[in-house]
XYZ file of C-alpha atoms in Angstrom:
245
model
C 109.261 121.080 20.777
C 110.080 118.926 23.787
C 110.450 120.681 27.146
C 113.894 120.739 28.743
C 112.530 118.806 31.736
C 109.317 116.834 32.037
C 108.289 114.683 34.992
C 105.262 112.416 34.771
C 103.544 111.218 37.970
C 106.888 111.120 39.770
C 106.785 109.566 43.247
C 109.345 108.557 45.868
C 108.378 107.660 49.445
C 110.683 106.888 52.349
C 110.014 104.759 55.420
C 108.791 107.787 57.364
C 106.219 108.429 54.606
C 108.029 111.573 53.547
C 109.066 112.088 49.964
C 107.202 113.008 46.801
C 103.778 112.076 45.525
C 102.675 112.256 41.895
C 104.735 115.236 40.709
C 104.094 116.219 37.098
C 105.694 119.391 35.796
C 107.599 120.686 32.816
C 110.273 123.315 32.318
C 110.650 124.966 28.926
C 113.788 126.256 27.248
C 114.752 129.631 28.708
C 112.736 129.244 31.912
C 114.199 130.285 35.231
C 112.037 128.084 37.450
C 112.034 128.523 41.215
C 111.151 125.617 43.504
C 109.721 126.699 46.852
C 108.650 124.775 49.927
C 109.293 124.357 53.652
C 112.095 122.192 55.025
C 111.364 118.511 54.448
C 108.816 119.200 51.712
C 110.717 117.115 49.157
C 112.583 119.712 47.089
C 116.007 118.061 47.293
C 114.447 114.641 46.728
C 112.938 116.007 43.524
C 116.299 117.330 42.342
C 117.983 114.006 43.107
C 115.291 112.133 41.181
C 115.567 114.232 38.040
C 119.367 113.882 37.989
C 119.340 110.121 38.568
C 120.975 110.251 42.001
C 118.086 108.217 43.430
C 115.465 106.024 41.780
C 111.781 106.836 41.699
C 109.177 104.432 43.038
C 107.053 105.306 40.043
C 106.826 107.863 37.269
C 109.157 109.108 34.562
C 111.762 111.826 34.087
C 112.631 113.180 30.654
C 115.572 115.545 30.076
C 115.940 116.997 26.597
C 113.471 114.348 25.439
C 115.526 111.447 26.826
C 114.087 109.077 29.445
C 116.856 109.211 32.064
C 116.143 105.711 33.381
C 117.052 104.373 29.922
C 119.132 107.153 28.325
C 120.929 108.697 31.278
C 124.038 109.961 29.491
C 122.024 111.432 26.634
C 119.695 113.223 29.039
C 122.422 114.573 31.312
C 125.025 115.620 28.752
C 123.854 119.262 28.730
C 123.043 119.502 32.459
C 125.074 121.166 35.196
C 124.017 120.680 38.796
C 124.800 121.603 42.369
C 122.741 119.581 44.834
C 122.975 119.709 48.647
C 126.201 120.796 50.359
C 129.247 120.960 48.163
C 131.704 118.110 48.793
C 135.328 118.539 47.731
C 138.749 116.948 47.929
C 140.024 119.429 50.507
C 143.694 118.726 49.744
C 143.264 120.218 46.250
C 143.306 123.864 45.286
C 140.260 125.402 43.592
C 142.134 125.441 40.307
C 143.121 121.775 40.621
C 139.564 120.801 41.525
C 138.089 122.449 38.436
C 140.826 120.875 36.309
C 139.737 117.499 37.692
C 136.067 118.213 36.946
C 136.984 119.387 33.433
C 138.341 115.924 32.606
C 134.778 114.585 32.597
C 133.793 116.903 29.749
C 135.103 117.395 26.216
C 136.560 120.720 25.156
C 136.821 122.418 28.566
C 140.094 124.306 28.603
C 142.159 126.198 31.153
C 140.841 129.519 29.843
C 137.315 128.484 30.826
C 138.480 127.567 34.353
C 140.205 130.923 34.811
C 137.148 132.728 33.460
C 134.787 131.053 35.935
C 137.095 131.539 38.905
C 137.146 135.226 38.041
C 133.355 135.373 37.666
C 132.655 133.779 41.068
C 135.342 135.816 42.804
C 137.844 133.048 43.581
C 140.596 133.749 41.070
C 142.798 135.430 43.674
C 142.615 132.334 45.923
C 142.676 129.734 43.143
C 145.948 128.225 44.376
C 144.881 127.921 48.006
C 143.784 124.565 49.429
C 140.004 124.141 49.582
C 140.290 123.035 53.233
C 140.875 126.689 54.125
C 137.786 127.949 52.301
C 134.727 129.299 54.091
C 131.261 127.847 53.404
C 130.498 130.702 51.053
C 133.727 130.205 49.126
C 132.917 126.521 48.699
C 129.464 127.452 47.394
C 131.107 129.703 44.828
C 133.407 126.884 43.754
C 130.459 124.490 43.452
C 128.663 127.032 41.254
C 131.758 127.322 39.067
C 131.884 123.521 38.717
C 128.206 123.388 37.724
C 128.743 126.020 35.037
C 132.064 124.626 33.794
C 130.808 122.700 30.727
C 128.546 125.612 29.653
C 125.387 123.551 30.246
C 122.057 124.364 28.636
C 120.178 123.445 31.836
C 121.470 124.240 35.329
C 119.998 122.748 38.523
C 120.876 124.545 41.760
C 119.920 123.484 45.291
C 120.096 126.365 47.824
C 122.914 128.005 45.861
C 123.103 131.141 48.049
C 123.672 129.255 51.339
C 126.650 130.785 53.086
C 127.083 133.599 50.573
C 127.642 137.126 51.790
C 125.943 140.117 50.159
C 128.646 140.435 47.511
C 128.360 136.735 46.694
C 124.575 136.905 46.455
C 124.785 139.837 44.061
C 127.328 137.896 41.993
C 125.000 134.885 41.886
C 122.055 137.002 40.720
C 124.188 138.674 38.058
C 125.489 135.355 36.715
C 122.001 133.819 36.465
C 120.551 136.876 34.732
C 123.441 137.101 32.302
C 123.342 133.447 31.292
C 119.554 133.494 30.999
C 119.377 136.720 28.991
C 122.438 136.314 26.767
C 122.684 132.537 26.254
C 119.140 131.375 26.929
C 120.340 129.023 29.669
C 117.500 127.295 31.510
C 117.579 127.137 35.320
C 115.843 125.205 38.076
C 116.604 126.801 41.448
C 115.508 125.497 44.833
C 115.966 128.208 47.442
C 114.625 129.740 50.648
C 115.749 133.164 49.418
C 112.318 134.043 48.117
C 113.175 137.660 47.373
C 115.986 136.475 45.103
C 113.640 134.086 43.292
C 111.107 136.846 42.782
C 113.760 138.878 40.966
C 115.190 135.969 38.981
C 112.383 133.559 38.108
C 109.689 133.729 35.472
C 107.946 130.620 36.884
C 107.709 129.022 40.328
C 106.313 125.839 41.847
C 105.405 125.266 45.486
C 105.914 121.822 47.033
C 104.170 121.112 50.355
C 104.280 117.707 52.057
C 105.588 116.051 48.924
C 102.951 117.426 46.577
C 103.111 120.153 43.957
C 100.411 122.428 45.344
C 100.711 125.340 42.956
C 102.788 126.553 40.055
C 102.616 129.356 37.553
C 104.195 132.429 36.075
C 105.441 134.871 38.687
C 103.740 137.752 36.879
C 100.376 135.963 37.112
C 100.807 134.908 40.732
C 101.641 138.453 41.797
C 98.590 140.078 40.217
C 96.670 139.878 43.505
C 99.659 139.758 45.863
C 102.133 142.359 47.031
C 105.066 139.951 46.819
C 105.988 136.346 46.095
C 106.607 135.931 49.826
C 103.030 136.918 50.612
C 101.708 134.529 47.966
C 103.871 131.706 49.320
C 102.757 132.233 52.919
C 99.101 132.334 51.845
C 99.553 129.035 49.991
C 101.141 127.402 53.031
C 98.255 128.550 55.189
C 95.763 127.127 52.723
C 97.705 123.860 52.804
C 97.390 123.680 56.561
C 93.651 124.130 56.180
C 93.432 121.171 53.834
C 93.775 123.049 50.575
C 94.454 120.882 47.528
C 95.215 122.183 44.090
C 93.631 120.353 41.204
């Protein structure tokens, strides 16, 4: 069986020499995969590459077995994503925005929009203009948009930015429910390492554009008190010239 996502020697370098170097990883059906790394390590670049928002210098990306450089629509048809800061038409209401997004997908009805607005806690403000929303409210709306077509694979970039405690709990509940009940696969880039420890079965650590370490959370924690401790130890090893084979 093909993995949901497979990258093969994926590289993208910018003029400042930052970017990604030779990233090969795979994500299987049902995985909740956490992507960790310091600011500027290349996490968002990786997410943009696998969704076709930018082109790789070299390497391949396969989604659901489709090479996205050649079969983009086939690869992306079951993918929902939320990458970088949410950008909206501020003159629309939340309900109107999701209705607009729904037009890009077949068989997304008003009932689904109402259901998601309720799930993310925006149903009571669905008719208010987005320009009046807080950062956290916009994050909730972006999450609703990513989940709108009931995707099999969801890619989330710092999804808890701006969320209050209630919103963070909602996010965790939604991910767990979709993963456990529908087998939805997730790739989550986040600095909220405690959240990833609770949610993810696998994690990868990107440092200076390279995938330094990845594995099952249960295995990585065998000799560590927490995922945070493991992550900090890996960063320290990286500073000392550590390289993972």
